PDB file of C-alpha atoms in Angstrom:
ATOM      1  CA  VAL A   1      94.745 117.095 145.866  1.00 94.00           C
ATOM      2  CA  GLN A   2      94.005 118.564 142.455  1.00 96.00           C
ATOM      3  CA  LEU A   3      90.545 118.308 140.934  1.00 97.00           C
ATOM      4  CA  GLN A   4      89.760 118.617 137.241  1.00 95.00           C
ATOM      5  CA  ALA A   5      86.093 118.983 136.391  1.00 94.00           C
ATOM      6  CA  SER A   6      84.464 118.777 132.994  1.00 94.00           C
ATOM      7  CA  GLY A   7      81.149 118.172 131.287  1.00 94.00           C
ATOM      8  CA  GLY A   8      79.062 121.290 131.733  1.00 92.00           C
ATOM      9  CA  GLY A   9      77.097 122.872 128.935  1.00 96.00           C
ATOM     10  CA  PHE A  10      73.779 124.117 127.662  1.00 97.00           C
ATOM     11  CA  VAL A  11      70.727 121.869 127.705  1.00 97.00           C
ATOM     12  CA  GLN A  12      66.992 122.247 127.312  1.00 97.00           C
ATOM     13  CA  PRO A  13      64.601 121.529 130.192  1.00 98.00           C
ATOM     14  CA  GLY A  14      64.143 117.816 130.637  1.00 97.00           C
ATOM     15  CA  GLY A  15      67.546 117.086 129.190  1.00 97.00           C
ATOM     16  CA  SER A  16      70.600 115.411 130.693  1.00 97.00           C
ATOM     17  CA  LEU A  17      74.273 116.091 131.235  1.00 97.00           C
ATOM     18  CA  ARG A  18      77.108 114.230 132.893  1.00 97.00           C
ATOM     19  CA  LEU A  19      79.795 115.980 134.878  1.00 97.00           C
ATOM     20  CA  SER A  20      83.150 114.372 135.623  1.00 97.00           C
ATOM     21  CA  CYS A  21      85.768 115.186 138.212  1.00 97.00           C
ATOM     22  CA  ALA A  22      89.183 113.564 138.238  1.00 96.00           C
ATOM     23  CA  ALA A  23      91.294 113.746 141.380  1.00 96.00           C
ATOM     24  CA  SER A  24      95.074 113.541 141.507  1.00 95.00           C
ATOM     25  CA  GLY A  25      97.779 114.061 144.085  1.00 93.00           C
ATOM     26  CA  SER A  26      97.453 113.035 147.730  1.00 92.00           C
ATOM     27  CA  ILE A  27      94.358 110.879 147.334  1.00 91.00           C
ATOM     28  CA  SER A  28      95.023 109.167 150.659  1.00 92.00           C
ATOM     29  CA  THR A  29      94.039 112.370 152.459  1.00 93.00           C
ATOM     30  CA  ILE A  30      90.446 112.171 151.244  1.00 94.00           C
ATOM     31  CA  ASN A  31      87.664 109.601 151.547  1.00 94.00           C
ATOM     32  CA  ALA A  32      84.819 111.359 149.788  1.00 95.00           C
ATOM     33  CA  MET A  33      84.048 113.606 146.851  1.00 96.00           C
ATOM     34  CA  GLY A  34      81.072 115.613 145.780  1.00 96.00           C
ATOM     35  CA  TRP A  35      79.583 118.538 143.981  1.00 97.00           C
ATOM     36  CA  TYR A  36      78.445 121.973 145.074  1.00 96.00           C
ATOM     37  CA  ARG A  37      76.579 124.404 142.881  1.00 97.00           C
ATOM     38  CA  GLN A  38      75.872 128.099 142.981  1.00 97.00           C
ATOM     39  CA  GLY A  39      73.170 129.565 140.824  1.00 95.00           C
ATOM     40  CA  PRO A  40      72.749 133.254 139.970  1.00 92.00           C
ATOM     41  CA  GLY A  41      71.686 135.115 143.079  1.00 93.00           C
ATOM     42  CA  LYS A  42      71.588 131.931 145.131  1.00 94.00           C
ATOM     43  CA  GLN A  43      73.611 130.540 147.991  1.00 95.00           C
ATOM     44  CA  ARG A  44      76.032 127.719 147.416  1.00 94.00           C
ATOM     45  CA  GLU A  45      74.363 124.329 147.761  1.00 95.00           C
ATOM     46  CA  LEU A  46      75.902 120.926 148.393  1.00 95.00           C
ATOM     47  CA  VAL A  47      74.297 118.833 145.665  1.00 97.00           C
ATOM     48  CA  ALA A  48      75.663 115.334 146.183  1.00 97.00           C
ATOM     49  CA  THR A  49      78.471 113.465 147.862  1.00 96.00           C
ATOM     50  CA  ILE A  50      79.866 109.971 147.679  1.00 96.00           C
ATOM     51  CA  THR A  51      82.320 108.261 149.971  1.00 94.00           C
ATOM     52  CA  PHE A  52      84.980 105.949 148.615  1.00 92.00           C
ATOM     53  CA  ALA A  53      83.010 103.178 150.311  1.00 91.00           C
ATOM     54  CA  GLY A  54      80.063 104.088 148.104  1.00 93.00           C
ATOM     55  CA  ARG A  55      77.737 105.866 150.512  1.00 94.00           C
ATOM     56  CA  THR A  56      75.843 108.656 148.763  1.00 95.00           C
ATOM     57  CA  ASN A  57      73.951 111.709 149.916  1.00 95.00           C
ATOM     58  CA  TYR A  58      71.840 114.150 147.919  1.00 96.00           C
ATOM     59  CA  ALA A  59      70.224 117.510 148.382  1.00 96.00           C
ATOM     60  CA  ASN A  60      66.436 117.242 148.463  1.00 96.00           C
ATOM     61  CA  SER A  61      66.258 119.488 145.407  1.00 96.00           C
ATOM     62  CA  VAL A  62      67.978 116.873 143.212  1.00 97.00           C
ATOM     63  CA  LYS A  63      66.906 113.536 144.705  1.00 97.00           C
ATOM     64  CA  GLY A  64      65.563 111.221 142.043  1.00 97.00           C
ATOM     65  CA  ARG A  65      67.039 113.330 139.235  1.00 98.00           C
ATOM     66  CA  PHE A  66      70.795 113.390 139.856  1.00 98.00           C
ATOM     67  CA  THR A  67      73.035 110.385 140.423  1.00 98.00           C
ATOM     68  CA  ILE A  68      76.558 110.498 141.775  1.00 98.00           C
ATOM     69  CA  SER A  69      78.927 107.624 141.125  1.00 97.00           C
ATOM     70  CA  ARG A  70      82.633 106.949 141.254  1.00 95.00           C
ATOM     71  CA  ASP A  71      85.383 104.964 139.622  1.00 93.00           C
ATOM     72  CA  ASN A  72      87.944 104.453 142.358  1.00 86.00           C
ATOM     73  CA  ALA A  73      90.490 103.010 139.940  1.00 90.00           C
ATOM     74  CA  LYS A  74      90.424 106.276 138.005  1.00 92.00           C
ATOM     75  CA  ASN A  75      89.945 108.503 141.069  1.00 92.00           C
ATOM     76  CA  THR A  76      87.022 110.010 139.210  1.00 95.00           C
ATOM     77  CA  VAL A  77      83.546 110.970 140.335  1.00 96.00           C
ATOM     78  CA  TYR A  78      80.604 111.488 138.006  1.00 97.00           C
ATOM     79  CA  LEU A  79      77.387 113.414 138.431  1.00 98.00           C
ATOM     80  CA  GLN A  80      74.599 112.409 136.094  1.00 98.00           C
ATOM     81  CA  LEU A  81      72.082 115.225 135.809  1.00 98.00           C
ATOM     82  CA  SER A  82      68.697 114.183 134.433  1.00 98.00           C
ATOM     83  CA  SER A  83      65.266 115.779 134.104  1.00 98.00           C
ATOM     84  CA  LEU A  84      66.999 119.121 134.267  1.00 98.00           C
ATOM     85  CA  LYS A  85      65.066 122.227 135.200  1.00 97.00           C
ATOM     86  CA  PRO A  86      65.897 125.891 134.633  1.00 96.00           C
ATOM     87  CA  GLU A  87      66.511 126.220 138.366  1.00 96.00           C
ATOM     88  CA  ASP A  88      69.383 123.752 138.032  1.00 97.00           C
ATOM     89  CA  THR A  89      71.285 126.443 136.151  1.00 97.00           C
ATOM     90  CA  ALA A  90      74.436 127.070 138.141  1.00 97.00           C
ATOM     91  CA  VAL A  91      78.175 126.774 138.246  1.00 97.00           C
ATOM     92  CA  TYR A  92      78.947 123.303 139.535  1.00 97.00           C
ATOM     93  CA  TYR A  93      82.082 122.811 141.594  1.00 97.00           C
ATOM     94  CA  CYS A  94      83.780 119.523 142.288  1.00 97.00           C
ATOM     95  CA  THR A  95      85.033 119.078 145.819  1.00 97.00           C
ATOM     96  CA  ALA A  96      86.956 116.478 147.801  1.00 96.00           C
ATOM     97  CA  GLY A  97      87.388 115.941 151.497  1.00 96.00           C
ATOM     98  CA  ARG A  98      86.423 113.626 154.294  1.00 95.00           C
ATOM     99  CA  VAL A  99      83.434 112.129 156.006  1.00 92.00           C
ATOM    100  CA  TYR A 100      84.022 111.016 159.583  1.00 87.00           C
ATOM    101  CA  GLY A 101      81.718 108.151 160.491  1.00 82.00           C
ATOM    102  CA  LEU A 102      78.142 109.198 159.775  1.00 80.00           C
ATOM    103  CA  GLY A 103      78.985 112.871 160.073  1.00 82.00           C
ATOM    104  CA  PRO A 104      78.694 115.540 157.400  1.00 89.00           C
ATOM    105  CA  PHE A 105      80.991 115.936 154.439  1.00 92.00           C
ATOM    106  CA  GLN A 106      83.893 118.312 155.019  1.00 93.00           C
ATOM    107  CA  SER A 107      85.365 119.928 151.914  1.00 94.00           C
ATOM    108  CA  ASP A 108      89.107 120.336 151.828  1.00 94.00           C
ATOM    109  CA  TYR A 109      89.796 120.760 148.117  1.00 95.00           C
ATOM    110  CA  TRP A 110      88.023 122.482 145.250  1.00 95.00           C
ATOM    111  CA  GLY A 111      88.128 122.202 141.503  1.00 94.00           C
ATOM    112  CA  GLN A 112      87.306 124.879 138.980  1.00 92.00           C
ATOM    113  CA  GLY A 113      83.640 125.387 138.278  1.00 93.00           C
ATOM    114  CA  THR A 114      81.798 124.148 135.237  1.00 96.00           C
ATOM    115  CA  GLN A 115      78.738 125.992 133.972  1.00 97.00           C
ATOM    116  CA  VAL A 116      75.428 124.188 133.515  1.00 97.00           C
ATOM    117  CA  THR A 117      72.708 126.203 131.796  1.00 98.00           C
ATOM    118  CA  VAL A 118      69.178 124.851 131.436  1.00 97.00           C
ATOM    119  CA  SER A 119      67.000 126.910 129.159  1.00 96.00           C
ATOM    120  CA  SER A 120      64.589 126.614 126.288  1.00 94.00           C
TER     121      SER A 120
END
């Protein structure tokens, strides 16, 4: 599976951005996609995931501000980032993999990172 991410950029606090991630290749091997991020000096964090059945999961740090959605026909996942804070500054990585039942998301594939910078 190949993942192509886009949509990062520079935004002021309180602003919004939308990230996109298009998947291609052996889509049948995955049933979920999501986004990780890694900020400067921070550990990698799983931000949000969505199964192809539509079940979503969010990190506590972004609940109520970020929304993950998908277009199965286009094999594309979106991450809407709203009410952005400076601490959201990070490289955001698209990922794809599987969720087994109600278990955790397991990443199998990674896209290139896209930089999100939140600053005044």
